[in-house]
Amino acid sequence: MTTDIRALLLVPPAAELPEGKALPISPALLDVAGATPLQRMAERLTRQSANAAIALVSANAFPQSCAVAPENLEYRLASPRQFWRAAEDVFDEMVQAGAEQILVMSLGQYAEVDIDGLVRFHLERKGQVTQVSHGADVLDIFCVSGSRRNDAAVLFRSRLAEDRGHCQFFHHDGYVRPLATARDLRQFAIDILTLKTETQPAFEQIRPGVWAGPDALIEKGARVLAPAFIGAFAKVRAGAVITRCSAIEHHAEIDCGTVVENSTVLPYSCVGAGLDLAHSVVGTGRIDNLRRNVIAEIADPKLIHYVSPASFGRLRRSAFDFVTYLPRQAWRGLFGTSQPQPVRQEPQPRPASPAGPAREMEPSAEFPANLAVVRRYGHQ
Amino acid sequence: MDTNSRPVVVKRMPARVDARTAREFLRDVQPFLTIDRPQLVFDLSQVVRLDAAGVEMLLHCMSQAHRRDGDLKLASLSAQSAVVLELTRTERLFEIYDSCTDAIRSFSGFLPNAMRLQLLDRRHPPTATAA
């Protein structure tokens, strides 16, 4: 007889993530090499012994713009104020549905825990609550017996910080990556692309170390160096270079001649032409530069802009651009202001040098007075 | 992973790569660049001096190979050549491997551990890695 194991995946309110460096959207819901950490975790659970999984997502953590419903799990939205109360309700609902062991996981980190081993440990020890530990730290991953509703209630009411004192610890020494900041997100992408994790980039390799999703467009003349990821419907325009573990997520666009080095471009974000983007996470209207450790809000659409996640919106915008192209060019030709010409400055008389009276420049016999001198640098 | 049966050409670059030697080297490798889907590896282990003409030659070879749907990879970079490539910000345009063997194998399969990657997170390495 098999045990009914179910999983409750929690994406807590954004306010509970560390301040300052936190992304406006929970990283658990942002695509990393083709799938969100939430999707990856759900896939991992259902591949192992969990019969079903429910994701409880705080409404303010849910990205309306990047909304891609996880396919292999049921998800529920909860208001931030009622989040932990809703978690308790979902737990009760799972118990009512016959769950014997419930895995409670907060997506504040991505950990490749041996789920079968955790449940076996929990059953062998006849524990009420088992928490996963990693080195000296404890992770927000628990296995709770379905019959222990009070233990679960204490856990949820304390926001996974406290238990009733009879918690056991299951040691995990595999992969763990915190998911709070843009740096964590980037490092997670690097780990996936360099195959340090069990989870793999979504989609097939089009050549060694380069993964591309369906309908990804890599124009001729663009260069994609392994390891790299190009998401579904993403566009890499001619002359662009994607290098060093960069991940261009779905529907993102890299315009002509732009170099993307060790960076993540989040879904529906477009990077303008001729730019040099390095060590950054781009999306949600800002650039997180990880080397300089700064966040720059970008409003100029020539640098970064955002395309509508709704296909109708994209179509409408394309149609509008197409129809109005010629009238705009004509308007610009008739009424547009020309490039401002530099104002010619009349030469001012130079003040007398303290070293003595200024000498008049004598036209050299060797060089004419109107000779322009250009200094050449390097190998030119 | 599909196996790649096309030949990989390995060329060792001279110790000094200036305008003259770069031209000579380019003349040597030109036949391999003009074939369909060329696969080249340049061994830079002997290079002690690399100037802008050498870097330009590398970029020229890379674009030639890329135009024919092939690739040029670099292997066994000497310290001097690594410095120059980094200085000119061209090292990110090439896949760079520790040895020629790894570079050759990389044409048929992805070898993340053999690649020279200058990534960000030295201060925050992954806490543990799965096997």
Short mmCIF file of C-alpha atoms in Angstrom, two decimals:
data_model
loop_
_atom_site.label_atom_id
_atom_site.label_comp_id
_atom_site.label_asym_id
_atom_site.label_seq_id
_atom_site.Cartn_x
_atom_site.Cartn_y
_atom_site.Cartn_z
CA MET A 1 0.00 0.00 0.00
CA THR A 2 1.43 3.35 -1.00
CA THR A 3 1.37 6.52 1.07
CA ASP A 4 -0.63 9.47 -0.27
CA ILE A 5 1.93 12.27 -0.41
CA ARG A 6 0.98 15.76 -1.52
CA ALA A 7 2.90 18.99 -1.70
CA LEU A 8 2.03 22.55 -0.81
CA LEU A 9 4.32 25.06 -2.49
CA LEU A 10 4.27 28.52 -0.98
CA VAL A 11 5.23 31.72 -2.75
CA PRO A 12 4.96 34.21 0.12
CA PRO A 13 4.11 37.92 -0.17
CA ALA A 14 6.84 40.05 -1.73
CA ALA A 15 7.06 42.16 1.43
CA GLU A 16 8.44 39.16 3.24
CA LEU A 17 11.38 38.91 0.90
CA PRO A 18 14.58 40.73 1.92
CA GLU A 19 14.26 44.45 1.29
CA GLY A 20 16.55 46.59 -0.82
CA LYS A 21 17.83 43.98 -3.20
CA ALA A 22 14.54 42.16 -3.64
CA LEU A 23 13.01 41.97 -7.09
CA PRO A 24 9.54 43.48 -7.50
CA ILE A 25 8.32 40.04 -8.52
CA SER A 26 9.07 36.94 -6.52
CA PRO A 27 12.02 35.14 -8.22
CA ALA A 28 10.13 31.89 -7.79
CA LEU A 29 7.78 33.13 -10.51
CA LEU A 30 10.39 34.40 -12.94
CA ASP A 31 11.64 32.24 -15.76
CA VAL A 32 15.14 30.85 -15.41
CA ALA A 33 16.34 29.03 -18.52
CA GLY A 34 12.83 28.36 -19.70
CA ALA A 35 10.93 27.50 -16.53
CA THR A 36 10.20 29.19 -13.23
CA PRO A 37 11.69 27.73 -10.04
CA LEU A 38 8.10 26.99 -9.04
CA GLN A 39 7.54 24.94 -12.18
CA ARG A 40 10.87 23.18 -11.72
CA MET A 41 10.04 22.30 -8.12
CA ALA A 42 6.55 21.09 -9.04
CA GLU A 43 7.98 18.95 -11.82
CA ARG A 44 10.57 17.51 -9.45
CA LEU A 45 7.92 16.68 -6.84
CA THR A 46 5.53 15.01 -9.24
CA ARG A 47 8.43 13.10 -10.83
CA GLN A 48 9.28 11.75 -7.39
CA SER A 49 6.70 10.46 -4.97
CA ALA A 50 4.23 13.37 -4.61
CA ASN A 51 0.79 12.54 -5.95
CA ALA A 52 -0.35 16.11 -6.36
CA ALA A 53 0.93 19.61 -5.75
CA ILE A 54 -0.81 22.88 -5.05
CA ALA A 55 0.99 26.20 -5.31
CA LEU A 56 -0.28 28.98 -3.09
CA VAL A 57 0.86 32.28 -4.53
CA SER A 58 0.54 35.62 -2.83
CA ALA A 59 -1.40 37.96 -5.10
CA ASN A 60 1.24 40.70 -4.86
CA ALA A 61 4.00 38.24 -5.76
CA PHE A 62 2.21 37.08 -8.84
CA PRO A 63 3.53 38.69 -12.01
CA GLN A 64 0.60 39.75 -14.13
CA SER A 65 3.03 40.70 -16.86
CA CYS A 66 4.91 37.41 -16.90
CA ALA A 67 1.87 35.34 -16.09
CA VAL A 68 2.44 31.82 -17.25
CA ALA A 69 0.32 29.39 -15.36
CA PRO A 70 2.35 26.38 -14.27
CA GLU A 71 1.00 23.48 -16.28
CA ASN A 72 1.66 20.57 -14.00
CA LEU A 73 0.24 21.93 -10.77
CA GLU A 74 -2.86 23.55 -9.42
CA TYR A 75 -2.27 27.04 -8.16
CA ARG A 76 -4.26 29.33 -5.94
CA LEU A 77 -3.98 33.04 -5.30
CA ALA A 78 -4.22 34.47 -1.79
CA SER A 79 -4.25 38.04 -0.62
CA PRO A 80 -0.98 38.97 1.15
CA ARG A 81 -2.77 39.59 4.46
CA GLN A 82 -4.56 36.27 4.39
CA PHE A 83 -1.68 34.27 2.92
CA TRP A 84 -0.78 32.12 5.92
CA ARG A 85 -4.44 31.61 6.82
CA ALA A 86 -5.01 30.41 3.24
CA ALA A 87 -2.03 28.06 3.59
CA GLU A 88 -3.65 26.53 6.64
CA ASP A 89 -6.92 26.09 4.70
CA VAL A 90 -5.19 24.43 1.77
CA PHE A 91 -3.42 22.08 4.20
CA ASP A 92 -6.79 21.12 5.73
CA GLU A 93 -8.26 20.64 2.28
CA MET A 94 -5.43 18.25 1.36
CA VAL A 95 -6.00 16.28 4.55
CA GLN A 96 -9.72 16.06 3.77
CA ALA A 97 -8.82 14.76 0.32
CA GLY A 98 -6.87 11.89 1.90
CA ALA A 99 -3.28 13.15 2.08
CA GLU A 100 -1.23 11.21 4.63
CA GLN A 101 2.01 13.15 4.36
CA ILE A 102 2.20 16.74 3.19
CA LEU A 103 5.34 18.43 2.00
CA VAL A 104 5.31 22.13 2.78
CA MET A 105 7.87 24.13 0.82
CA SER A 106 8.46 27.85 0.71
CA LEU A 107 9.99 28.98 -2.56
CA GLY A 108 12.42 31.34 -0.82
CA GLN A 109 15.06 28.92 -2.09
CA TYR A 110 15.43 26.22 -4.67
CA ALA A 111 16.69 22.99 -3.13
CA GLU A 112 17.05 19.66 -4.86
CA VAL A 113 15.99 17.62 -1.86
CA ASP A 114 15.62 13.87 -2.12
CA ILE A 115 11.85 13.80 -1.57
CA ASP A 116 11.64 10.02 -1.30
CA GLY A 117 14.43 10.04 1.27
CA LEU A 118 12.72 12.81 3.25
CA VAL A 119 9.39 10.98 3.39
CA ARG A 120 11.10 7.67 4.26
CA PHE A 121 13.04 9.39 7.06
CA HIS A 122 9.83 11.00 8.33
CA LEU A 123 7.94 7.69 8.34
CA GLU A 124 10.78 5.67 9.88
CA ARG A 125 11.18 8.14 12.74
CA LYS A 126 7.41 8.30 13.19
CA GLY A 127 7.83 12.06 13.34
CA GLN A 128 5.11 14.67 13.41
CA VAL A 129 7.10 17.37 11.63
CA THR A 130 10.40 16.91 9.83
CA GLN A 131 12.36 19.91 8.63
CA VAL A 132 15.15 19.85 6.05
CA SER A 133 18.53 21.16 7.19
CA HIS A 134 21.52 22.08 5.09
CA GLY A 135 24.81 22.42 6.92
CA ALA A 136 24.16 24.69 9.90
CA ASP A 137 21.07 26.22 8.31
CA VAL A 138 17.52 25.02 8.18
CA LEU A 139 15.46 25.28 5.00
CA ASP A 140 11.79 26.16 4.77
CA ILE A 141 10.96 22.64 3.66
CA PHE A 142 8.88 20.42 5.92
CA CYS A 143 7.22 17.06 5.87
CA VAL A 144 4.11 17.13 8.07
CA SER A 145 1.88 14.17 8.86
CA GLY A 146 -1.67 14.76 7.72
CA SER A 147 -2.98 13.89 11.15
CA ARG A 148 -0.97 16.69 12.80
CA ARG A 149 -3.16 19.68 11.95
CA ASN A 150 -2.22 21.52 15.10
CA ASP A 151 1.47 21.24 14.30
CA ALA A 152 0.74 22.55 10.81
CA ALA A 153 -1.32 25.42 12.23
CA VAL A 154 1.52 26.49 14.54
CA LEU A 155 3.91 26.32 11.62
CA PHE A 156 1.77 28.48 9.35
CA ARG A 157 0.84 30.99 12.03
CA SER A 158 4.51 31.53 12.79
CA ARG A 159 5.27 31.87 9.05
CA LEU A 160 7.30 28.65 9.10
CA ALA A 161 9.53 30.04 11.87
CA GLU A 162 8.34 27.90 14.79
CA ASP A 163 7.13 24.42 15.49
CA ARG A 164 5.74 22.78 18.60
CA GLY A 165 9.13 21.56 19.71
CA HIS A 166 9.16 18.02 18.35
CA CYS A 167 10.60 18.70 14.97
CA GLN A 168 13.21 16.36 13.50
CA PHE A 169 15.83 17.32 10.97
CA PHE A 170 16.56 15.61 7.69
CA HIS A 171 20.01 16.56 6.45
CA HIS A 172 20.29 17.54 2.82
CA ASP A 173 23.72 17.98 1.24
CA GLY A 174 22.69 18.53 -2.36
CA TYR A 175 22.09 21.70 -4.33
CA VAL A 176 20.56 24.73 -2.61
CA ARG A 177 20.21 28.23 -4.05
CA PRO A 178 18.44 31.04 -2.20
CA LEU A 179 15.96 32.93 -4.38
CA ALA A 180 15.55 36.48 -3.19
CA THR A 181 17.68 38.85 -5.23
CA ALA A 182 18.59 39.36 -8.86
CA ARG A 183 22.02 37.95 -8.06
CA ASP A 184 20.42 34.72 -6.84
CA LEU A 185 18.37 34.53 -10.02
CA ARG A 186 21.43 35.04 -12.22
CA GLN A 187 23.50 32.53 -10.30
CA PHE A 188 20.68 30.01 -10.56
CA ALA A 189 20.68 30.48 -14.35
CA ILE A 190 24.45 29.98 -14.44
CA ASP A 191 24.17 26.81 -12.36
CA ILE A 192 21.47 25.43 -14.66
CA LEU A 193 23.36 26.29 -17.84
CA THR A 194 26.62 24.83 -16.55
CA LEU A 195 24.75 21.67 -15.54
CA LYS A 196 25.49 21.99 -11.82
CA THR A 197 21.86 21.25 -11.03
CA GLU A 198 19.75 18.21 -11.65
CA THR A 199 17.18 20.41 -13.30
CA GLN A 200 18.10 21.18 -16.89
CA PRO A 201 17.40 24.06 -19.24
CA ALA A 202 14.00 23.69 -20.88
CA PHE A 203 13.95 22.65 -24.55
CA GLU A 204 16.51 20.95 -26.76
CA GLN A 205 20.08 21.85 -27.49
CA ILE A 206 20.37 23.23 -31.00
CA ARG A 207 24.14 22.78 -30.76
CA PRO A 208 26.36 21.79 -27.84
CA GLY A 209 25.60 24.08 -24.94
CA VAL A 210 23.02 26.24 -26.72
CA TRP A 211 19.37 25.67 -25.83
CA ALA A 212 16.60 27.26 -27.86
CA GLY A 213 12.86 27.12 -27.42
CA PRO A 214 10.20 26.71 -30.10
CA ASP A 215 9.91 29.64 -32.51
CA ALA A 216 13.04 31.29 -31.13
CA LEU A 217 14.54 33.43 -33.85
CA ILE A 218 18.32 33.76 -34.14
CA GLU A 219 18.97 35.90 -37.17
CA LYS A 220 21.84 35.27 -39.52
CA GLY A 221 24.91 37.11 -38.31
CA ALA A 222 23.97 36.82 -34.66
CA ARG A 223 26.43 34.87 -32.54
CA VAL A 224 25.35 32.67 -29.67
CA LEU A 225 28.18 31.18 -27.62
CA ALA A 226 27.73 28.19 -25.36
CA PRO A 227 26.44 27.97 -22.74
CA ALA A 228 23.40 30.08 -23.55
CA PHE A 229 19.65 29.86 -23.53
CA ILE A 230 17.19 31.44 -25.97
CA GLY A 231 13.59 31.08 -24.88
CA ALA A 232 10.49 30.39 -26.91
CA PHE A 233 9.54 33.21 -29.30
CA ALA A 234 12.64 35.17 -28.30
CA LYS A 235 14.41 37.12 -31.02
CA VAL A 236 18.15 37.66 -31.40
CA ARG A 237 18.70 40.15 -34.19
CA ALA A 238 21.60 40.27 -36.64
CA GLY A 239 25.00 41.16 -35.23
CA ALA A 240 23.97 40.51 -31.63
CA VAL A 241 26.24 38.39 -29.43
CA ILE A 242 24.87 36.23 -26.63
CA THR A 243 27.69 34.91 -24.50
CA ARG A 244 28.78 33.50 -21.12
CA CYS A 245 25.78 31.78 -19.63
CA SER A 246 23.31 34.40 -20.79
CA ALA A 247 19.65 33.54 -20.73
CA ILE A 248 17.19 35.28 -23.04
CA GLU A 249 13.81 34.26 -21.78
CA HIS A 250 10.61 33.81 -23.77
CA HIS A 251 9.35 36.68 -25.93
CA ALA A 252 12.44 38.76 -25.11
CA GLU A 253 14.28 40.52 -27.89
CA ILE A 254 17.90 41.52 -28.39
CA ASP A 255 18.28 44.13 -31.09
CA CYS A 256 21.01 44.42 -33.71
CA GLY A 257 24.62 44.56 -32.58
CA THR A 258 23.95 44.30 -28.86
CA VAL A 259 26.30 42.17 -26.76
CA VAL A 260 24.70 40.29 -23.88
CA GLU A 261 27.32 38.84 -21.56
CA ASN A 262 26.56 36.87 -18.39
CA SER A 263 23.08 38.37 -18.17
CA THR A 264 19.47 37.39 -17.91
CA VAL A 265 16.83 39.12 -20.01
CA LEU A 266 13.47 38.44 -18.43
CA PRO A 267 10.36 37.59 -20.46
CA TYR A 268 8.84 40.27 -22.71
CA SER A 269 11.83 42.58 -22.25
CA CYS A 270 13.52 44.10 -25.27
CA VAL A 271 17.09 45.37 -25.24
CA GLY A 272 17.82 48.10 -27.81
CA ALA A 273 20.37 48.12 -30.61
CA GLY A 274 24.12 48.53 -30.20
CA LEU A 275 24.25 48.15 -26.43
CA ASP A 276 26.67 46.30 -24.20
CA LEU A 277 24.82 44.48 -21.46
CA ALA A 278 27.03 42.62 -19.00
CA HIS A 279 26.56 40.99 -15.57
CA SER A 280 22.96 42.15 -15.31
CA VAL A 281 19.38 41.10 -14.97
CA VAL A 282 17.08 43.08 -17.25
CA GLY A 283 13.33 43.27 -16.91
CA THR A 284 10.41 44.86 -15.13
CA GLY A 285 11.65 48.26 -16.36
CA ARG A 286 15.04 48.15 -14.71
CA ILE A 287 18.55 46.82 -14.91
CA ASP A 288 20.12 45.13 -11.90
CA ASN A 289 23.84 45.43 -12.52
CA LEU A 290 25.42 42.76 -10.37
CA ARG A 291 29.02 43.81 -10.79
CA ARG A 292 28.38 47.39 -9.70
CA ASN A 293 25.63 46.29 -7.35
CA VAL A 294 23.20 48.97 -8.51
CA ILE A 295 19.67 49.03 -9.82
CA ALA A 296 18.94 51.46 -12.66
CA GLU A 297 15.36 52.29 -13.61
CA ILE A 298 15.16 52.68 -17.38
CA ALA A 299 12.43 54.70 -19.02
CA ASP A 300 13.98 55.19 -22.47
CA PRO A 301 12.43 52.64 -24.87
CA LYS A 302 15.53 52.87 -27.08
CA LEU A 303 17.46 51.16 -24.31
CA ILE A 304 14.95 48.81 -22.79
CA HIS A 305 11.30 48.42 -23.38
CA TYR A 306 8.64 45.99 -22.57
CA VAL A 307 6.30 44.21 -24.97
CA SER A 308 2.77 43.36 -24.03
CA PRO A 309 2.37 39.80 -22.79
CA ALA A 310 -1.03 39.68 -24.50
CA SER A 311 -0.63 38.55 -28.10
CA PHE A 312 -3.51 40.80 -29.15
CA GLY A 313 -1.67 43.78 -27.70
CA ARG A 314 1.50 42.89 -29.60
CA LEU A 315 -0.44 42.44 -32.83
CA ARG A 316 -2.23 45.76 -32.35
CA ARG A 317 1.06 47.57 -31.74
CA SER A 318 2.71 45.97 -34.78
CA ALA A 319 -0.26 46.85 -36.95
CA PHE A 320 -0.24 50.42 -35.66
CA ASP A 321 3.50 50.76 -36.34
CA PHE A 322 3.06 49.33 -39.84
CA VAL A 323 0.12 51.53 -40.81
CA THR A 324 1.59 54.73 -39.41
CA TYR A 325 5.15 54.24 -40.66
CA LEU A 326 4.83 56.23 -43.92
CA PRO A 327 2.74 59.09 -42.45
CA ARG A 328 5.25 59.39 -39.60
CA GLN A 329 8.17 59.56 -42.03
CA ALA A 330 6.35 62.18 -44.10
CA TRP A 331 5.54 64.23 -41.00
CA ARG A 332 9.12 64.01 -39.85
CA GLY A 333 10.36 65.09 -43.29
CA LEU A 334 8.01 68.09 -43.47
CA PHE A 335 7.93 69.37 -39.92
CA GLY A 336 10.68 67.56 -38.07
CA THR A 337 13.45 69.66 -36.66
CA SER A 338 16.80 69.16 -38.25
CA GLN A 339 19.81 68.21 -36.20
CA PRO A 340 20.97 71.26 -34.26
CA GLN A 341 24.04 72.73 -35.86
CA PRO A 342 26.87 73.58 -33.54
CA VAL A 343 26.95 77.30 -32.88
CA ARG A 344 30.02 78.79 -34.40
CA GLN A 345 31.95 80.55 -31.71
CA GLU A 346 33.82 83.67 -32.58
CA PRO A 347 37.39 83.29 -31.44
CA GLN A 348 37.93 85.14 -28.20
CA PRO A 349 41.15 87.02 -27.68
CA ARG A 350 43.33 84.90 -25.46
CA PRO A 351 44.34 86.48 -22.20
CA ALA A 352 47.93 87.29 -21.90
CA SER A 353 49.96 84.49 -20.44
CA PRO A 354 51.54 85.20 -17.08
CA ALA A 355 54.73 83.90 -18.60
CA GLY A 356 54.74 86.72 -21.06
CA PRO A 357 52.90 88.14 -24.07
CA ALA A 358 51.17 85.64 -26.32
CA ARG A 359 53.07 84.98 -29.47
CA GLU A 360 51.36 85.08 -32.81
CA MET A 361 51.26 81.72 -34.55
CA GLU A 362 53.54 81.97 -37.51
CA PRO A 363 52.41 79.93 -40.51
CA SER A 364 55.03 77.24 -40.84
CA ALA A 365 56.93 76.96 -44.04
CA GLU A 366 56.73 73.20 -43.76
CA PHE A 367 52.97 72.77 -43.10
CA PRO A 368 50.12 74.90 -44.51
CA ALA A 369 48.02 76.79 -41.92
CA ASN A 370 44.81 74.95 -42.80
CA LEU A 371 46.28 71.48 -42.19
CA ALA A 372 44.06 69.30 -40.00
CA VAL A 373 45.97 66.97 -37.73
CA VAL A 374 44.43 63.70 -36.65
CA ARG A 375 46.19 61.55 -34.13
CA ARG A 376 46.06 57.85 -34.83
CA TYR A 377 45.86 55.40 -31.98
CA GLY A 378 46.85 51.81 -31.60
CA HIS A 379 47.00 49.70 -34.67
CA GLN A 380 45.22 52.15 -36.99
CA MET B 1 23.62 14.24 -28.34
CA ASP B 2 24.34 13.88 -32.02
CA THR B 3 27.84 12.92 -32.94
CA ASN B 4 29.71 15.19 -35.19
CA SER B 5 31.74 13.47 -37.89
CA ARG B 6 33.16 16.54 -39.58
CA PRO B 7 36.88 17.10 -39.06
CA VAL B 8 38.19 19.63 -36.56
CA VAL B 9 41.32 21.50 -37.63
CA VAL B 10 43.76 22.46 -34.89
CA LYS B 11 46.36 25.14 -35.59
CA ARG B 12 49.05 26.28 -33.20
CA MET B 13 49.60 30.01 -33.28
CA PRO B 14 53.15 31.39 -33.41
CA ALA B 15 54.85 32.86 -30.36
CA ARG B 16 54.71 36.40 -31.70
CA VAL B 17 51.61 37.47 -33.53
CA ASP B 18 52.13 40.82 -35.17
CA ALA B 19 50.93 42.20 -38.49
CA ARG B 20 53.35 40.11 -40.55
CA THR B 21 52.96 36.80 -38.74
CA ALA B 22 49.20 37.30 -38.54
CA ARG B 23 49.08 37.65 -42.32
CA GLU B 24 51.18 34.51 -42.76
CA PHE B 25 49.06 32.60 -40.28
CA LEU B 26 45.87 33.72 -42.00
CA ARG B 27 47.27 32.56 -45.32
CA ASP B 28 47.89 29.13 -43.76
CA VAL B 29 44.42 28.73 -42.32
CA GLN B 30 42.50 30.30 -45.20
CA PRO B 31 41.87 26.95 -46.98
CA PHE B 32 40.27 25.57 -43.82
CA LEU B 33 38.07 28.62 -43.42
CA THR B 34 36.58 28.43 -46.88
CA ILE B 35 35.19 24.91 -46.57
CA ASP B 36 31.55 24.31 -45.64
CA ARG B 37 30.90 24.56 -41.86
CA PRO B 38 34.55 24.83 -40.83
CA GLN B 39 35.47 23.69 -37.33
CA LEU B 40 38.72 25.19 -36.13
CA VAL B 41 40.65 25.28 -32.89
CA PHE B 42 43.54 27.70 -32.43
CA ASP B 43 46.08 26.67 -29.84
CA LEU B 44 47.46 29.81 -28.16
CA SER B 45 49.76 28.05 -25.70
CA GLN B 46 52.92 29.33 -27.38
CA VAL B 47 51.80 32.91 -27.79
CA VAL B 48 53.92 35.34 -25.78
CA ARG B 49 53.09 38.44 -27.74
CA LEU B 50 49.76 39.22 -29.33
CA ASP B 51 49.09 42.61 -30.79
CA ALA B 52 46.01 44.25 -32.28
CA ALA B 53 46.71 42.80 -35.71
CA GLY B 54 46.64 39.34 -34.14
CA VAL B 55 43.34 40.05 -32.43
CA GLU B 56 41.95 41.40 -35.68
CA MET B 57 43.08 38.25 -37.45
CA LEU B 58 41.31 36.10 -34.83
CA LEU B 59 38.12 38.09 -35.30
CA HIS B 60 38.43 37.82 -39.06
CA CYS B 61 38.81 34.02 -38.83
CA MET B 62 35.89 33.83 -36.42
CA SER B 63 33.60 35.83 -38.71
CA GLN B 64 34.72 33.80 -41.76
CA ALA B 65 33.96 30.54 -39.96
CA HIS B 66 30.68 31.89 -38.66
CA ARG B 67 29.63 33.05 -42.11
CA ARG B 68 29.97 29.46 -43.33
CA ASP B 69 27.99 28.17 -40.36
CA GLY B 70 31.11 26.88 -38.63
CA ASP B 71 32.98 28.01 -35.55
CA LEU B 72 36.41 28.91 -34.25
CA LYS B 73 37.34 28.01 -30.69
CA LEU B 74 40.44 28.91 -28.73
CA ALA B 75 42.40 26.55 -26.51
CA SER B 76 45.27 26.59 -24.02
CA LEU B 77 45.55 30.34 -23.77
CA SER B 78 48.90 31.59 -22.52
CA ALA B 79 48.74 34.21 -19.78
CA GLN B 80 49.90 36.92 -22.18
CA SER B 81 47.30 36.15 -24.81
CA ALA B 82 44.57 35.93 -22.17
CA VAL B 83 45.49 39.40 -20.93
CA VAL B 84 45.35 40.90 -24.42
CA LEU B 85 42.03 39.24 -25.26
CA GLU B 86 40.56 40.46 -22.01
CA LEU B 87 41.93 43.95 -22.56
CA THR B 88 40.34 44.18 -25.99
CA ARG B 89 37.09 42.63 -24.66
CA THR B 90 37.22 40.02 -27.38
CA GLU B 91 37.55 36.97 -25.15
CA ARG B 92 33.79 36.89 -24.68
CA LEU B 93 33.35 36.41 -28.41
CA PHE B 94 35.13 33.06 -28.35
CA GLU B 95 34.53 29.77 -26.65
CA ILE B 96 37.79 29.19 -24.76
CA TYR B 97 38.90 25.79 -23.46
CA ASP B 98 41.70 24.66 -21.21
CA SER B 99 43.08 22.16 -23.72
CA CYS B 100 42.85 21.40 -27.42
CA THR B 101 41.29 18.02 -26.63
CA ASP B 102 38.44 19.67 -24.77
CA ALA B 103 37.99 22.19 -27.56
CA ILE B 104 37.78 19.40 -30.14
CA ARG B 105 35.33 17.43 -28.00
CA SER B 106 33.20 20.52 -27.49
CA PHE B 107 32.14 20.42 -31.15
CA SER B 108 30.22 17.22 -30.47
CA GLY B 109 29.08 17.74 -26.86
CA PHE B 110 28.71 20.45 -24.24
CA LEU B 111 31.61 20.50 -21.74
CA PRO B 112 30.81 23.13 -19.10
CA ASN B 113 33.65 22.12 -16.81
CA ALA B 114 36.28 22.54 -19.50
CA MET B 115 35.20 26.05 -20.49
CA ARG B 116 36.93 29.18 -19.36
CA LEU B 117 34.02 31.20 -17.96
CA GLN B 118 34.51 34.46 -16.13
CA LEU B 119 31.25 34.71 -14.28
CA LEU B 120 30.17 36.78 -11.37
CA ASP B 121 29.58 34.86 -8.25
CA ARG B 122 32.94 34.03 -6.73
CA ARG B 123 31.79 35.40 -3.37
CA HIS B 124 28.56 33.40 -3.38
CA PRO B 125 29.33 29.99 -4.82
CA PRO B 126 26.52 27.44 -4.86
CA THR B 127 26.37 25.95 -1.40
CA ALA B 128 26.59 22.46 -2.78
CA THR B 129 26.32 20.88 -6.15
CA ALA B 130 24.50 17.75 -7.10
CA ALA B 131 26.65 15.06 -8.63
#
